[in-house]
Short mmCIF file of C-alpha atoms in Angstrom, two decimals:
data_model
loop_
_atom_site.label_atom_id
_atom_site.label_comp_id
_atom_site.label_asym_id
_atom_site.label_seq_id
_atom_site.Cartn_x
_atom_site.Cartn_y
_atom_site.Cartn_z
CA UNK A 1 51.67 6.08 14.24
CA UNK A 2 49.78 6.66 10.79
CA UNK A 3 46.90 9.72 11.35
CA UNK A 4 43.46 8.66 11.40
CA UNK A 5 40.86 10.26 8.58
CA UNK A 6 37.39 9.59 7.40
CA UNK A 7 36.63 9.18 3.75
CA UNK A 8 35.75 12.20 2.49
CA UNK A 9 32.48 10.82 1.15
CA UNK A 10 31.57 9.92 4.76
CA UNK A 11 32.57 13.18 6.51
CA UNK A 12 30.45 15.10 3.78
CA UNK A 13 27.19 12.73 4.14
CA UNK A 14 26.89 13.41 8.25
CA UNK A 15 27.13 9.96 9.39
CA UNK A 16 28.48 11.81 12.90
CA UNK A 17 31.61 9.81 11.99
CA UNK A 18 34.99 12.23 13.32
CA UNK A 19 38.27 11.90 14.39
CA UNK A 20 39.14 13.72 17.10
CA UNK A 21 43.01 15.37 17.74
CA UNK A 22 43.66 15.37 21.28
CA UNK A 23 46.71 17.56 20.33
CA UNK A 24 44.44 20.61 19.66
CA UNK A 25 41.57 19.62 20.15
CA UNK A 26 39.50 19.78 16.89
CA UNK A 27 37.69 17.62 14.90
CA UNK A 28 40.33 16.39 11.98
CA UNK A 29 39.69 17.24 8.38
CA UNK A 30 41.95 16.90 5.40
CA UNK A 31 45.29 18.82 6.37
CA UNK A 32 47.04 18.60 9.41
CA UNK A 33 45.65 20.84 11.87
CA UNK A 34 48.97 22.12 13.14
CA UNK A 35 50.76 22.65 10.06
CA UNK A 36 48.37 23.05 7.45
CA UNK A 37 49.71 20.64 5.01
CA UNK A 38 48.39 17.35 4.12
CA UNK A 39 47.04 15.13 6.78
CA UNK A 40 49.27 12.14 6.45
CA UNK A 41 52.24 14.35 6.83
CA UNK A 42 50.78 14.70 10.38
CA UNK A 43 53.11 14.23 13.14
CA UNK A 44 50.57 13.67 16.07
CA UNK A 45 48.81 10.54 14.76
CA UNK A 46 48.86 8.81 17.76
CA UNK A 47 46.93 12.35 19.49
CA UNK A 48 43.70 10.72 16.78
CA UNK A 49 41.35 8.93 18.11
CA UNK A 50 37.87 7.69 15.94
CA UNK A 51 34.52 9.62 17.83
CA UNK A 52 31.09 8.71 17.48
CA UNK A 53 28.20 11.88 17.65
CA UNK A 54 24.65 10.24 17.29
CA UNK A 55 21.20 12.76 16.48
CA UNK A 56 19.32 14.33 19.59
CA UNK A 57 15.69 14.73 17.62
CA UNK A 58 14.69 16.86 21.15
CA UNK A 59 17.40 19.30 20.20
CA UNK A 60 17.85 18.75 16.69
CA UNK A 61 21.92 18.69 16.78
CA UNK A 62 24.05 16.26 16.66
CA UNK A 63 25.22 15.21 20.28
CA UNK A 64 28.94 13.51 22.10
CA UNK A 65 28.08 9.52 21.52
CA UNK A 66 31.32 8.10 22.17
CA UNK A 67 35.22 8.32 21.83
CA UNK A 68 36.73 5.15 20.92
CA UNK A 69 39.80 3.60 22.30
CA UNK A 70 43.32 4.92 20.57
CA UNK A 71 44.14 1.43 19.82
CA UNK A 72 41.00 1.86 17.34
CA UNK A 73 42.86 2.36 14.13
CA UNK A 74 40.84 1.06 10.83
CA UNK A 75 37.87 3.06 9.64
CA UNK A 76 36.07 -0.19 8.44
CA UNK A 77 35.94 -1.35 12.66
CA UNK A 78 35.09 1.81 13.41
CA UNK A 79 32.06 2.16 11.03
CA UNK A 80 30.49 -0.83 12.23
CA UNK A 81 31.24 -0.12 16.12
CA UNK A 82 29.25 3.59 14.64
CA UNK A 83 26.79 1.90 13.28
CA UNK A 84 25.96 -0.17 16.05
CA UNK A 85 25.95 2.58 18.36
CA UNK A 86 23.61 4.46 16.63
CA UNK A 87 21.43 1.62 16.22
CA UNK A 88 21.28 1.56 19.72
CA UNK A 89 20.63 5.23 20.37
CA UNK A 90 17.35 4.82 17.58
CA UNK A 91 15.55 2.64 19.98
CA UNK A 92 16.70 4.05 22.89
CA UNK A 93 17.13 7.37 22.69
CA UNK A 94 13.72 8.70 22.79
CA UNK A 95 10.83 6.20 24.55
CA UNK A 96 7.32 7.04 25.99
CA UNK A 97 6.09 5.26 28.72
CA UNK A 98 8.63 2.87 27.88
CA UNK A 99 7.69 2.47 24.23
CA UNK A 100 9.26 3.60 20.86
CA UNK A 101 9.00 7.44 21.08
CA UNK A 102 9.83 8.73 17.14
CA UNK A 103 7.49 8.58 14.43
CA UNK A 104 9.29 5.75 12.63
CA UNK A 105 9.74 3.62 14.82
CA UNK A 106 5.89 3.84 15.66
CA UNK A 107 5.08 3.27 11.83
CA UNK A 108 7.14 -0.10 12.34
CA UNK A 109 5.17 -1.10 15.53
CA UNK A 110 1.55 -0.69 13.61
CA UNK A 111 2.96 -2.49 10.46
CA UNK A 112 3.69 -5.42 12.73
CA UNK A 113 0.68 -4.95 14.34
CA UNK A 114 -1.40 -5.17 11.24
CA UNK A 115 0.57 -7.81 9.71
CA UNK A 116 -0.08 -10.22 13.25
CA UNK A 117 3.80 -10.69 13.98
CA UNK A 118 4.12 -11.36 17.48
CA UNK A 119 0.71 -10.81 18.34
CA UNK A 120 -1.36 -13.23 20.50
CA UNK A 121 -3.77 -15.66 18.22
CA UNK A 122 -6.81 -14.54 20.11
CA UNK A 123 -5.76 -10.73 19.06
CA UNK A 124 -4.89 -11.09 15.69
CA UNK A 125 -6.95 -9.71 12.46
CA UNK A 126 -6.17 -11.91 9.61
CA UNK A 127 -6.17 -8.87 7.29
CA UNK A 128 -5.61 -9.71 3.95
CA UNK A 129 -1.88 -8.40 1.96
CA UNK A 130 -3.46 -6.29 -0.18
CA UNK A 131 -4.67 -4.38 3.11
CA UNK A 132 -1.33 -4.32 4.55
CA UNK A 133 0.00 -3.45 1.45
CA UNK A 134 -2.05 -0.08 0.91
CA UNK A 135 -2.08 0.89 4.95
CA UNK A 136 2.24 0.77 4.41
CA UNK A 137 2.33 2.58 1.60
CA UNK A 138 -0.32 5.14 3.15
CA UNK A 139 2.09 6.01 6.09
CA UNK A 140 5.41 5.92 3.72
CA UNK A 141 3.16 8.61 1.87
CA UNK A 142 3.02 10.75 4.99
CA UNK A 143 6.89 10.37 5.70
CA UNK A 144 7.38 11.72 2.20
CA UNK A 145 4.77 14.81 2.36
CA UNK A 146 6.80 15.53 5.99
CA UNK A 147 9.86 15.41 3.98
CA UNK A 148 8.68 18.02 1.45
CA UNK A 149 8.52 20.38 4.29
CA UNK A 150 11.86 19.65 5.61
CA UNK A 151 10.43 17.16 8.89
CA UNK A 152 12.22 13.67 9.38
CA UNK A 153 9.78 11.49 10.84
CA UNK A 154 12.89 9.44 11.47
CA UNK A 155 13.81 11.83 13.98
CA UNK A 156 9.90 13.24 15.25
CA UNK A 157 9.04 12.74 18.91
CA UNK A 158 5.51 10.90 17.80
CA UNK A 159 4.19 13.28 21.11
CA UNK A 160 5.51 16.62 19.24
CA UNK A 161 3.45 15.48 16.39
CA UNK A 162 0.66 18.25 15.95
CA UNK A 163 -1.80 20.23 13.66
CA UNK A 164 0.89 21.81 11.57
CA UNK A 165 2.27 18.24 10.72
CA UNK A 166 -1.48 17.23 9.85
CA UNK A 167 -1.94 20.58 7.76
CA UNK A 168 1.86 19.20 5.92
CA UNK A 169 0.24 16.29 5.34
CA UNK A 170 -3.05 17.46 4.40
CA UNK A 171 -1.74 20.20 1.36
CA UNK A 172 0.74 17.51 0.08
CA UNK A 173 -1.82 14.80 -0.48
CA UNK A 174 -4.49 16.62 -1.60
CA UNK A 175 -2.53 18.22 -4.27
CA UNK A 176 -1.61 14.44 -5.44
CA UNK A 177 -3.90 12.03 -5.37
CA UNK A 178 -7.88 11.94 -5.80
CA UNK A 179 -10.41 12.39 -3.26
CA UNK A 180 -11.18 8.65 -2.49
CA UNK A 181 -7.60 7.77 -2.63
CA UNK A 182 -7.09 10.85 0.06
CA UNK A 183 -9.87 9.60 1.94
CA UNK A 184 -8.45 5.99 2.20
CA UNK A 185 -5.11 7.46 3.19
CA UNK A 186 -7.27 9.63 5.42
CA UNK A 187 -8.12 6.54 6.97
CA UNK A 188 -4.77 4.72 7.54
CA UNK A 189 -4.00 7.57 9.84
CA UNK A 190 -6.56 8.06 11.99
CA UNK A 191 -5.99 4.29 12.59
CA UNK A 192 -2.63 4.44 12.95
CA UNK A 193 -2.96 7.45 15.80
CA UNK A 194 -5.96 5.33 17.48
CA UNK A 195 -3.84 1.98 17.74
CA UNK A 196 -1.11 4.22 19.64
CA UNK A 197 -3.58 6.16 21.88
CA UNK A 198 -5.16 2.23 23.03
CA UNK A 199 -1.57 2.03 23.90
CA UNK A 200 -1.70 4.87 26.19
CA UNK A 201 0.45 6.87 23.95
CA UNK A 202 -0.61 10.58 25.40
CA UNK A 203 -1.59 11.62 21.88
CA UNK A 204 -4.76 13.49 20.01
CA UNK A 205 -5.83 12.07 17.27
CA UNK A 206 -5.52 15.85 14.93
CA UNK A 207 -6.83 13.59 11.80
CA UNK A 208 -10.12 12.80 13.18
CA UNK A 209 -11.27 16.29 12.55
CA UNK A 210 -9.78 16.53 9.24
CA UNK A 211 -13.04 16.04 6.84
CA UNK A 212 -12.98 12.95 3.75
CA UNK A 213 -13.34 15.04 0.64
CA UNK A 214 -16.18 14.36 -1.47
CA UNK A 215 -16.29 11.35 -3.73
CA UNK A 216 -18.60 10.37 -6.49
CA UNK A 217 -18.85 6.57 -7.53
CA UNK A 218 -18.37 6.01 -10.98
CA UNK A 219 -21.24 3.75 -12.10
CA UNK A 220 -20.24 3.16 -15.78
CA UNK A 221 -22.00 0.28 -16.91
CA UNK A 222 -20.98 -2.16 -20.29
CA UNK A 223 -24.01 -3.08 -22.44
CA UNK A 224 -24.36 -7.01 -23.21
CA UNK A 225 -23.56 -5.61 -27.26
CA UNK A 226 -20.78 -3.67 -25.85
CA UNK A 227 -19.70 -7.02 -23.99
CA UNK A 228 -20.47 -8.95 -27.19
CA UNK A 229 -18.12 -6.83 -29.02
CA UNK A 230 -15.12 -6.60 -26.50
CA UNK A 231 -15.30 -10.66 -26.46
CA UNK A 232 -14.73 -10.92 -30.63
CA UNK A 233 -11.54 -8.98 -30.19
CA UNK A 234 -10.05 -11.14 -27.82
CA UNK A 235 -6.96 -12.69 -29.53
CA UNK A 236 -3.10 -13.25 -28.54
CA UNK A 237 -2.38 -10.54 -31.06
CA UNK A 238 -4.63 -7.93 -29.79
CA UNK A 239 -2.82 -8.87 -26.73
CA UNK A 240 0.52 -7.49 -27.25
CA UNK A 241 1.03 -4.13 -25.64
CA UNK A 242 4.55 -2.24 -25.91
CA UNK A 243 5.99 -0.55 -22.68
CA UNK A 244 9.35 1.04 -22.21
CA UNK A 245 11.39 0.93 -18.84
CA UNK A 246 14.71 2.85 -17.95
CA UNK A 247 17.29 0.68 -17.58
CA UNK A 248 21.03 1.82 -16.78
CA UNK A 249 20.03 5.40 -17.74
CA UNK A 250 18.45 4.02 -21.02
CA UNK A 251 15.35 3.39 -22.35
CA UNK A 252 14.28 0.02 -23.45
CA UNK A 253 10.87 -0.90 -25.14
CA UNK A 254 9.35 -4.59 -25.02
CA UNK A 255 6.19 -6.51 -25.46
CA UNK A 256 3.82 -7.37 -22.93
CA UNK A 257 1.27 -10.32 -23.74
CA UNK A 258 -1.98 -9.81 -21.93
CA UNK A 259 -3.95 -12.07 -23.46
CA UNK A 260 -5.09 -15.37 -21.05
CA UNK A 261 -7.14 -18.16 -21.97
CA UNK A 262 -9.29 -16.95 -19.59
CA UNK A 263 -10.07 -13.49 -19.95
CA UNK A 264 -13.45 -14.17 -21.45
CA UNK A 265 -14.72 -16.94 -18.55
CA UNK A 266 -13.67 -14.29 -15.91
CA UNK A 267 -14.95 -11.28 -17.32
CA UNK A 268 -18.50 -13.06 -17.94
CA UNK A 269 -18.19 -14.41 -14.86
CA UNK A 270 -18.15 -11.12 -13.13
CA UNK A 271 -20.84 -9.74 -15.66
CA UNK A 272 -23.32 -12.77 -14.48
CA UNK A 273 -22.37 -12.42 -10.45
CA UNK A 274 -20.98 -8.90 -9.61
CA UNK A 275 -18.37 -10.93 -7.07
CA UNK A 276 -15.00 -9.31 -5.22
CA UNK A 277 -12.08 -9.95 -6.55
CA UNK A 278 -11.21 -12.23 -3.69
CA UNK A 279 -14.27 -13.83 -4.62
CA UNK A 280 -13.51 -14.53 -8.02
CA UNK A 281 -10.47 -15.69 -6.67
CA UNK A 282 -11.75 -18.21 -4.03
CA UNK A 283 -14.62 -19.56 -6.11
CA UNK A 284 -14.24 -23.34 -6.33
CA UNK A 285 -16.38 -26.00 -8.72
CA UNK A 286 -18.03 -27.92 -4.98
CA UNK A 287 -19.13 -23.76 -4.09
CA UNK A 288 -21.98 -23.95 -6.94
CA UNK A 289 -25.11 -25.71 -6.22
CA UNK A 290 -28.12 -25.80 -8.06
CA UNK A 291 -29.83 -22.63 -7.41
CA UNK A 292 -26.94 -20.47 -6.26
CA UNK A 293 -23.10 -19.90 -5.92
CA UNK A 294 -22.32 -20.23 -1.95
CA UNK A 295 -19.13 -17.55 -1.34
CA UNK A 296 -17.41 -16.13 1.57
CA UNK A 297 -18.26 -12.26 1.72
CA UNK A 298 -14.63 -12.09 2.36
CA UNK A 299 -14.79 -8.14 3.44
CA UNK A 300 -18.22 -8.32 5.54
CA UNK A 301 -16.93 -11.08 7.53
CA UNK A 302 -13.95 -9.11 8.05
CA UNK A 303 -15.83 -6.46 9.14
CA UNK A 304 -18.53 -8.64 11.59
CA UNK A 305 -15.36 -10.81 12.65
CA UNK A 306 -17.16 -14.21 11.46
CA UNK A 307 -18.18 -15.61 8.14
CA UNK A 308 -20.80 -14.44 5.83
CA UNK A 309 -21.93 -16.08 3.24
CA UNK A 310 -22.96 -14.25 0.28
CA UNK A 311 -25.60 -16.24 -1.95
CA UNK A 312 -25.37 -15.50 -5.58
CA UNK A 313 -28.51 -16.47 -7.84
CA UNK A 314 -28.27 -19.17 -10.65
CA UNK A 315 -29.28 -16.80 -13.47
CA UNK A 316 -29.67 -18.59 -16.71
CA UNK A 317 -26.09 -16.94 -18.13
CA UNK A 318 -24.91 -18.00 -15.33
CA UNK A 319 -25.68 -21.73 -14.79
CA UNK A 320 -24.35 -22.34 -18.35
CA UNK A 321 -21.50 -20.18 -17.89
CA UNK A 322 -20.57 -23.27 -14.25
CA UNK A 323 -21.75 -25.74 -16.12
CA UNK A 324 -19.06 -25.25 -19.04
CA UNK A 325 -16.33 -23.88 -16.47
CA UNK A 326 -16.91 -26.98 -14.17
CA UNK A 327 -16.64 -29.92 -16.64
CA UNK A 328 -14.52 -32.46 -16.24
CA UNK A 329 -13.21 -30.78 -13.08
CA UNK A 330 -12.91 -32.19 -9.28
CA UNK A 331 -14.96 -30.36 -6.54
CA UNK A 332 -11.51 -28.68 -4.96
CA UNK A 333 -11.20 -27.50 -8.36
CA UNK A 334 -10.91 -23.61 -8.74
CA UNK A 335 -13.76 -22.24 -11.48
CA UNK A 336 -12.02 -19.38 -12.89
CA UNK A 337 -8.44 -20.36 -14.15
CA UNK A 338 -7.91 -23.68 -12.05
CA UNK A 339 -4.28 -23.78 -12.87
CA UNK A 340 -3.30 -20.41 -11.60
CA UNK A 341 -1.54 -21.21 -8.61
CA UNK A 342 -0.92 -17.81 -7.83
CA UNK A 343 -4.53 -16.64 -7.16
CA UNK A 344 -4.10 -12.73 -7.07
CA UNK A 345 -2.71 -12.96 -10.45
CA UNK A 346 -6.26 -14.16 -11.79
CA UNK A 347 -7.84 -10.91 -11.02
CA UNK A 348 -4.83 -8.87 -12.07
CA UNK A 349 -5.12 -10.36 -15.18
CA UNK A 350 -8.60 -10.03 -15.76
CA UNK A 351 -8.24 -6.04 -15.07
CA UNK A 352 -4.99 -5.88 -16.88
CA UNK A 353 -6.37 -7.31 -19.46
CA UNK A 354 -9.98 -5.92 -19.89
CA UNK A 355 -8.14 -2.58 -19.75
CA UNK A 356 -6.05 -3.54 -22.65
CA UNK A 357 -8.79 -4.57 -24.94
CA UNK A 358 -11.07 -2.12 -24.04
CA UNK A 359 -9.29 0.19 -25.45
CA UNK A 360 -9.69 -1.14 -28.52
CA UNK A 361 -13.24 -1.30 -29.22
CA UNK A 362 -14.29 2.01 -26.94
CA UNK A 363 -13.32 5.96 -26.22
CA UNK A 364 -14.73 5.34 -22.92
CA UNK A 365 -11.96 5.68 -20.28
CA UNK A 366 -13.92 5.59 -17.56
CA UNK A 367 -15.16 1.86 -18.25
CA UNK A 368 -12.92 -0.73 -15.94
CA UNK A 369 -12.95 -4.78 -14.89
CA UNK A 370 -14.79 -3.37 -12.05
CA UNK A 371 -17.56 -1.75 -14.32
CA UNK A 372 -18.79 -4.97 -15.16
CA UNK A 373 -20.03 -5.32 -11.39
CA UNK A 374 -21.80 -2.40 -11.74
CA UNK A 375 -23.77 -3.79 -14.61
CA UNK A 376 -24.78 -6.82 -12.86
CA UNK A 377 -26.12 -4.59 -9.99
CA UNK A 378 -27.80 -2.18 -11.88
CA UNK A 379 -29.49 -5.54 -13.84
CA UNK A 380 -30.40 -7.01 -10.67
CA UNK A 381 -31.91 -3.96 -9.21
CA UNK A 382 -33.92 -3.59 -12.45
CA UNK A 383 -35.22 -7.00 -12.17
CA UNK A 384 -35.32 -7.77 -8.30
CA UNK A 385 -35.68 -4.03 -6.62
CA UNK A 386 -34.16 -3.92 -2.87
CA UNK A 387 -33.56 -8.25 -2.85
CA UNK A 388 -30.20 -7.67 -4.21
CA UNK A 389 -27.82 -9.20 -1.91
CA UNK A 390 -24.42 -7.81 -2.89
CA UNK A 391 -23.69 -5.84 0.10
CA UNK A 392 -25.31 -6.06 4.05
CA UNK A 393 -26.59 -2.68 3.42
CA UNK A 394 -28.73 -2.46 0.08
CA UNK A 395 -28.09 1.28 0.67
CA UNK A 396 -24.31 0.64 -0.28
CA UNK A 397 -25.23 -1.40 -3.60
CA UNK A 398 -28.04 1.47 -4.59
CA UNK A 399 -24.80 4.56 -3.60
CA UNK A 400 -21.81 2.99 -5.28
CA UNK A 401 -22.83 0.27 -7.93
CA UNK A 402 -25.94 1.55 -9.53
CA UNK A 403 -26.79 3.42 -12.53
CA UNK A 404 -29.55 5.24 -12.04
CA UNK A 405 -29.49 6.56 -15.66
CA UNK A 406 -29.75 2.90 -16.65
CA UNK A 407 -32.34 2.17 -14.09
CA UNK A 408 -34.62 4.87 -15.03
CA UNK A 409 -35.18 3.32 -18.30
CA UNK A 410 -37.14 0.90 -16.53
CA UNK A 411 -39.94 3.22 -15.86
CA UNK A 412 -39.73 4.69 -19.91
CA UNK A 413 -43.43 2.77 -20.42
CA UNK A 414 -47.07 3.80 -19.68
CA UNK A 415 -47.88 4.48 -16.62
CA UNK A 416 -51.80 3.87 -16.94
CA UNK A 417 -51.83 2.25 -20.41
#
């Protein structure tokens, strides 16, 4: 009977894949343990038999799974019996009070969670995909500042998790992203460890007393001439941008065309209403009437668990702005770029884009898509004082939309004159 041997690309990865020699004893390598020579001029092959050693993450070491029969005698079988095994041992291996027990597997449990698979109608959250989206790739984040410092969350008892993990976590994050992108992240987790304490996992929540950093709201404003200006560059040839990828270890440069037919309507558009981008998005011709825009307030019903409806003003700019968008069109018509089908791309493309041209016509780096919101609020406010409805909290709309260096020219006149 042939001897048995692993690959040698599999016994140097620790997959826990051995064969054992019953002969002697020991775990076989490349040479014959009796003789020293090379294994297939082993004599004992029928002493080999395939074993199976599977990860104890309360030890740390590597642990007896299973010894296969002798009869066992293709490595191909016996990777996929090994595999299967140690699938098994993942989700059963460690539990707590008869739940997932390791890190990992509790990341999987709140991504379900907050993606509604398997959970009861009257339970579930609706929350949008860019939500999901960012709360994933906040908790692969703390996986990968764990694994900086040598901890597999693959293999961490979610119980054993503690204030050194959290100070890990803490150093690596801080170091990489900004303060309101470590706040959001700052976030995700203290949700995450609150959905498994309602479970009646026997956990603190260490993040709660881990402080947001301090943020400042960047409350660049564009001037109607700025606006004006952007608008007259706005051509398929000042479209074309050059990027470079890597592809099969080289680099390869190509064009990117971000000019729309609709980068002008949508950037007015959020100059004359200061709307999300789901807004924008959602927007359809049979939404305007003839004093206002009726929308869905698409994160404040979120929030309240019911719809609000935000009411935006006709302004003049505005009304002519519908009126030209919404000709010709049905009422189930969408107003900004009806034939989009994929709606998220409308708003990508209007950020994309304004970035892009931007560029062109201004050293001001600072100046986004978004920016344009903040001019309509800072407009409004000038005009209409505290009966700006962008927000449920005027507070919020004053703190993170508002230019007070713009607003204060509103007072540059006689006071008593």
């Amino acid at each position: 009977m042939k001897p048995l041997q692993i690959p040698k690309r599999y016994r140097q990865s620790r997959e826990g894949m051995y064969v054992r020699c019953n002969k002697r004893c020991v775990n076989v390598t490349d040479k014959c343990c009796l003789s020293g020579k090379k294994l297939h001029t082993c004599k004992y092959g029928d002493k080999h038999q395939f074993l199976s050693k599977v990860y104890d993450p309360v030890t740390g070491k590597m642990k007896h799974g299973k010894s296969w029969p002798k009869d066992l005698r293709d490595f191909t079988d016996f990777q996929k019996l090994h595999l299967e095994l140690k699938k098994q041992n993942d989700k059963s291996i460690i539990t707590i009070n008869e739940k997932p027990g390791l890190l990992t597997q509790c990341m999987k449990m709140y991504a379900a969670w907050i993606k509604d698979i398997d959970v009861p109608t009257y339970e579930r959250k609706n929350n949008t995909e860019h939500y999901t989206r960012g709360e994933i790739r906040h908790l692969k984040n703390l996986k990968e500042a764990l694994a900086s410092k040598e901890v597999n969350a693959d293999y961490l008892v979610i119980t054993e998790f503690n204030k050194k993990h959290v100070e890990i976590i803490y150093d690596y994050l801080t170091g990489r992203f900004s303060n309101k992108s470590f706040n959001h992240q700052l976030a995700t987790y203290r949700r995450f460890f609150a959905y498994l304490i309602d479970l009646e996992y026997p956990l603190v929540n260490h993040f709660k007393k881990v402080k947001p950093l301090p943020t400042k709201a960047k409350k660049e404003v564009v001037s109607i001439e700025e606006f004006k200006k952007l608008c007259s560059i706005v051509t398929p040839e000042a479209g074309v941008k050059f990027k470079s990828k890597k592809e099969g270890g080289k680099t390869k440069v190509f064009r990117a065309h971000l000019y729309t037919d609709y980068l002008i309507n949508g950037w007015a558009f959020e100059l004359y209403t200061g709307c999300r981008y789901e807004e924008i998005q959602t927007i359809k011709v049979k939404d305007i009437k003839e004093d206002h825009i009726a929308t869905k307030d698409h994160k404040a019903s979120r929030k309240k668990k019911e719809d609000v409806i935000r009411l935006i003003p006709m302004i003049d700019e505005l009304r002519d702005l519908c009126a030209r968008l919404s000709k010709g069109s049905s009422p189930d018509d969408y107003l900004i770029a009806p034939k989009e089908t994929n709606r998220k791309n409308v708003t990508s493309k209007l950020s994309v884009g304004f970035t892009h041209y931007w560029a062109q016509v201004s050293d001001r780096k600072d100046v986004t898509f978004y920016s344009l919101k903040n001019s309509y609020a800072t407009e409004m406010v000038k005009r209409f004082g505290d009966k700006v409805n962008l927000h449920l909290d005027f507070n919020t709309t004053m703190k993170n939309y508002v230019n007070e260096l713009e607003l204060i020219k509103t007072f540059n006149v006689p006071l008593y004159g």
